[in-house]
């Protein structure tokens, strides 16, 4: 990456996801506005000397912003996570066709996604509710499939490898409700992706990032013990929800981008105030 920047020049924006970036890349992008996006439950997964060189840290919850500001008191920390925010308006959308599953869980087959909560919910509902698991990737896919079979649960699985976006959208449209069962999870993009496909969302009330997207018109939040009742209630009032309409008005690409550009302008001004002239988006358009 550092060689690429040396050859082609630094970008106006350098976006760092999760685990971070080498000092050589930061050196090569010294005139870029550097943005770190918290994609996991830990707010920062980089060393302090790396995060100190960022101009903006995008977080998924207020507690993450607070954690970042304890390390860097002057750092802008908007709750604007790439994923559930900046949602593409057409990538996920409603389709016509049969709804042959009650629930869908599109999540990696990994422990932190807490598929056990879904399995227990289906079992407690005595098989009256069906579900589809879309794994994409994850080391537990076969173990989950075997557990589903052993417990005789009405759950079908789409096994790895990763499913293309268009197919994920088609699979979402076969279900009535999207679920998010994890706890220690960065604000999952799937929350608003479900909504854009027209599905209300049931989320674990213990989810550490992303509960701000669960509004009266977009879905429900419940502790795992209350999931059977929540699923039953949601299935009885599907017409009550307006997930796509609300997601488009609050978290779609144009809305999130407008919010980000205001924060970006402040970061550019802060660089100028320090005598560190950055490359700007206007420079790229020139």
PDB file of N, CA, C and O in Angstrom, residues 24-53:
ATOM      1  N   UNK A  24       4.214   2.989   7.756  1.00  0.00           N
ATOM      2  CA  UNK A  24       4.692   3.419   6.439  1.00  0.00           C
ATOM      3  C   UNK A  24       3.558   3.985   5.597  1.00  0.00           C
ATOM      4  O   UNK A  24       3.741   4.954   4.850  1.00  0.00           O
ATOM      5  N   UNK A  25       2.377   3.389   5.709  1.00  0.00           N
ATOM      6  CA  UNK A  25       1.219   3.894   4.967  1.00  0.00           C
ATOM      7  C   UNK A  25       0.806   5.255   5.512  1.00  0.00           C
ATOM      8  O   UNK A  25       0.500   6.184   4.751  1.00  0.00           O
ATOM      9  N   UNK A  26       0.800   5.398   6.826  1.00  0.00           N
ATOM     10  CA  UNK A  26       0.447   6.690   7.420  1.00  0.00           C
ATOM     11  C   UNK A  26       1.442   7.771   7.010  1.00  0.00           C
ATOM     12  O   UNK A  26       1.057   8.918   6.754  1.00  0.00           O
ATOM     13  N   UNK A  27       2.710   7.405   6.943  1.00  0.00           N
ATOM     14  CA  UNK A  27       3.721   8.373   6.504  1.00  0.00           C
ATOM     15  C   UNK A  27       3.460   8.806   5.065  1.00  0.00           C
ATOM     16  O   UNK A  27       3.557   9.992   4.733  1.00  0.00           O
ATOM     17  N   UNK A  28       3.115   7.836   4.216  1.00  0.00           N
ATOM     18  CA  UNK A  28       2.871   8.144   2.803  1.00  0.00           C
ATOM     19  C   UNK A  28       1.597   8.952   2.616  1.00  0.00           C
ATOM     20  O   UNK A  28       1.440   9.647   1.610  1.00  0.00           O
ATOM     21  N   UNK A  29       0.673   8.841   3.585  1.00  0.00           N
ATOM     22  CA  UNK A  29      -0.607   9.551   3.491  1.00  0.00           C
ATOM     23  C   UNK A  29      -0.678  10.702   4.486  1.00  0.00           C
ATOM     24  O   UNK A  29      -1.760  11.074   4.943  1.00  0.00           O
ATOM     25  N   UNK A  30       0.451  11.285   4.785  1.00  0.00           N
ATOM     26  CA  UNK A  30       0.501  12.316   5.824  1.00  0.00           C
ATOM     27  C   UNK A  30      -0.387  13.514   5.507  1.00  0.00           C
ATOM     28  O   UNK A  30      -0.894  14.175   6.410  1.00  0.00           O
ATOM     29  N   UNK A  31      -0.613  13.795   4.230  1.00  0.00           N
ATOM     30  CA  UNK A  31      -1.456  14.937   3.861  1.00  0.00           C
ATOM     31  C   UNK A  31      -2.910  14.535   3.628  1.00  0.00           C
ATOM     32  O   UNK A  31      -3.735  15.381   3.278  1.00  0.00           O
ATOM     33  N   UNK A  32      -3.228  13.269   3.821  1.00  0.00           N
ATOM     34  CA  UNK A  32      -4.609  12.808   3.691  1.00  0.00           C
ATOM     35  C   UNK A  32      -5.376  13.082   4.983  1.00  0.00           C
ATOM     36  O   UNK A  32      -4.794  13.118   6.072  1.00  0.00           O
ATOM     37  N   UNK A  33      -6.685  13.270   4.867  1.00  0.00           N
ATOM     38  CA  UNK A  33      -7.546  13.223   6.046  1.00  0.00           C
ATOM     39  C   UNK A  33      -7.736  11.741   6.369  1.00  0.00           C
ATOM     40  O   UNK A  33      -8.238  10.972   5.544  1.00  0.00           O
ATOM     41  N   UNK A  34      -7.302  11.344   7.557  1.00  0.00           N
ATOM     42  CA  UNK A  34      -7.271   9.929   7.927  1.00  0.00           C
ATOM     43  C   UNK A  34      -8.460   9.624   8.836  1.00  0.00           C
ATOM     44  O   UNK A  34      -8.653  10.272   9.869  1.00  0.00           O
ATOM     45  N   UNK A  35      -9.241   8.641   8.419  1.00  0.00           N
ATOM     46  CA  UNK A  35     -10.472   8.270   9.127  1.00  0.00           C
ATOM     47  C   UNK A  35     -10.358   6.822   9.574  1.00  0.00           C
ATOM     48  O   UNK A  35     -10.047   5.938   8.767  1.00  0.00           O
ATOM     49  N   UNK A  36     -10.600   6.578  10.851  1.00  0.00           N
ATOM     50  CA  UNK A  36     -10.629   5.212  11.384  1.00  0.00           C
ATOM     51  C   UNK A  36     -12.077   4.826  11.621  1.00  0.00           C
ATOM     52  O   UNK A  36     -12.839   5.573  12.235  1.00  0.00           O
ATOM     53  N   UNK A  37     -12.464   3.651  11.129  1.00  0.00           N
ATOM     54  CA  UNK A  37     -13.831   3.165  11.304  1.00  0.00           C
ATOM     55  C   UNK A  37     -13.827   1.976  12.258  1.00  0.00           C
ATOM     56  O   UNK A  37     -13.212   0.946  11.975  1.00  0.00           O
ATOM     57  N   UNK A  38     -14.494   2.121  13.408  1.00  0.00           N
ATOM     58  CA  UNK A  38     -14.575   1.031  14.378  1.00  0.00           C
ATOM     59  C   UNK A  38     -15.538  -0.029  13.855  1.00  0.00           C
ATOM     60  O   UNK A  38     -16.741   0.213  13.772  1.00  0.00           O
ATOM     61  N   UNK A  39     -15.013  -1.202  13.497  1.00  0.00           N
ATOM     62  CA  UNK A  39     -15.877  -2.236  12.936  1.00  0.00           C
ATOM     63  C   UNK A  39     -16.158  -3.354  13.930  1.00  0.00           C
ATOM     64  O   UNK A  39     -16.883  -4.289  13.615  1.00  0.00           O
ATOM     65  N   UNK A  40     -15.603  -3.269  15.131  1.00  0.00           N
ATOM     66  CA  UNK A  40     -15.774  -4.313  16.136  1.00  0.00           C
ATOM     67  C   UNK A  40     -16.234  -3.686  17.442  1.00  0.00           C
ATOM     68  O   UNK A  40     -16.280  -2.461  17.591  1.00  0.00           O
ATOM     69  N   UNK A  41     -16.536  -4.544  18.410  1.00  0.00           N
ATOM     70  CA  UNK A  41     -16.945  -4.028  19.712  1.00  0.00           C
ATOM     71  C   UNK A  41     -15.833  -3.216  20.382  1.00  0.00           C
ATOM     72  O   UNK A  41     -16.117  -2.156  20.951  1.00  0.00           O
ATOM     73  N   UNK A  42     -14.557  -3.615  20.346  1.00  0.00           N
ATOM     74  CA  UNK A  42     -13.535  -2.687  20.843  1.00  0.00           C
ATOM     75  C   UNK A  42     -13.521  -1.428  19.979  1.00  0.00           C
ATOM     76  O   UNK A  42     -13.498  -1.509  18.750  1.00  0.00           O
ATOM     77  N   UNK A  43     -13.544  -0.275  20.612  1.00  0.00           N
ATOM     78  CA  UNK A  43     -13.624   0.967  19.840  1.00  0.00           C
ATOM     79  C   UNK A  43     -12.389   1.187  18.983  1.00  0.00           C
ATOM     80  O   UNK A  43     -12.478   1.672  17.855  1.00  0.00           O
ATOM     81  N   UNK A  44     -11.225   0.854  19.524  1.00  0.00           N
ATOM     82  CA  UNK A  44      -9.969   1.026  18.802  1.00  0.00           C
ATOM     83  C   UNK A  44      -9.172  -0.270  18.881  1.00  0.00           C
ATOM     84  O   UNK A  44      -8.960  -0.805  19.971  1.00  0.00           O
ATOM     85  N   UNK A  45      -8.727  -0.735  17.729  1.00  0.00           N
ATOM     86  CA  UNK A  45      -7.897  -1.939  17.707  1.00  0.00           C
ATOM     87  C   UNK A  45      -6.528  -1.626  17.111  1.00  0.00           C
ATOM     88  O   UNK A  45      -5.922  -2.448  16.444  1.00  0.00           O
ATOM     89  N   UNK A  46      -6.075  -0.415  17.354  1.00  0.00           N
ATOM     90  CA  UNK A  46      -4.751   0.013  16.908  1.00  0.00           C
ATOM     91  C   UNK A  46      -4.044   0.673  18.080  1.00  0.00           C
ATOM     92  O   UNK A  46      -4.670   1.118  19.045  1.00  0.00           O
ATOM     93  N   UNK A  47      -2.736   0.749  17.984  1.00  0.00           N
ATOM     94  CA  UNK A  47      -1.938   1.379  19.034  1.00  0.00           C
ATOM     95  C   UNK A  47      -2.227   2.877  19.096  1.00  0.00           C
ATOM     96  O   UNK A  47      -2.662   3.493  18.121  1.00  0.00           O
ATOM     97  N   UNK A  48      -1.962   3.458  20.253  1.00  0.00           N
ATOM     98  CA  UNK A  48      -2.259   4.873  20.457  1.00  0.00           C
ATOM     99  C   UNK A  48      -1.502   5.761  19.476  1.00  0.00           C
ATOM    100  O   UNK A  48      -2.032   6.778  19.012  1.00  0.00           O
ATOM    101  N   UNK A  49      -0.270   5.379  19.133  1.00  0.00           N
ATOM    102  CA  UNK A  49       0.491   6.211  18.196  1.00  0.00           C
ATOM    103  C   UNK A  49      -0.116   6.191  16.794  1.00  0.00           C
ATOM    104  O   UNK A  49       0.103   7.112  16.003  1.00  0.00           O
ATOM    105  N   UNK A  50      -0.888   5.153  16.487  1.00  0.00           N
ATOM    106  CA  UNK A  50      -1.594   5.105  15.205  1.00  0.00           C
ATOM    107  C   UNK A  50      -2.880   5.920  15.275  1.00  0.00           C
ATOM    108  O   UNK A  50      -3.149   6.772  14.423  1.00  0.00           O
ATOM    109  N   UNK A  51      -3.694   5.677  16.296  1.00  0.00           N
ATOM    110  CA  UNK A  51      -4.965   6.397  16.394  1.00  0.00           C
ATOM    111  C   UNK A  51      -4.753   7.896  16.560  1.00  0.00           C
ATOM    112  O   UNK A  51      -5.584   8.704  16.122  1.00  0.00           O
ATOM    113  N   UNK A  52      -3.621   8.299  17.155  1.00  0.00           N
ATOM    114  CA  UNK A  52      -3.341   9.724  17.335  1.00  0.00           C
ATOM    115  C   UNK A  52      -3.162  10.442  16.002  1.00  0.00           C
ATOM    116  O   UNK A  52      -3.322  11.662  15.925  1.00  0.00           O
ATOM    117  N   UNK A  53      -2.840   9.699  14.960  1.00  0.00           N
ATOM    118  CA  UNK A  53      -2.617  10.310  13.649  1.00  0.00           C
ATOM    119  C   UNK A  53      -3.901  10.397  12.825  1.00  0.00           C
ATOM    120  O   UNK A  53      -3.889  10.897  11.705  1.00  0.00           O
TER     121      UNK A  53
END
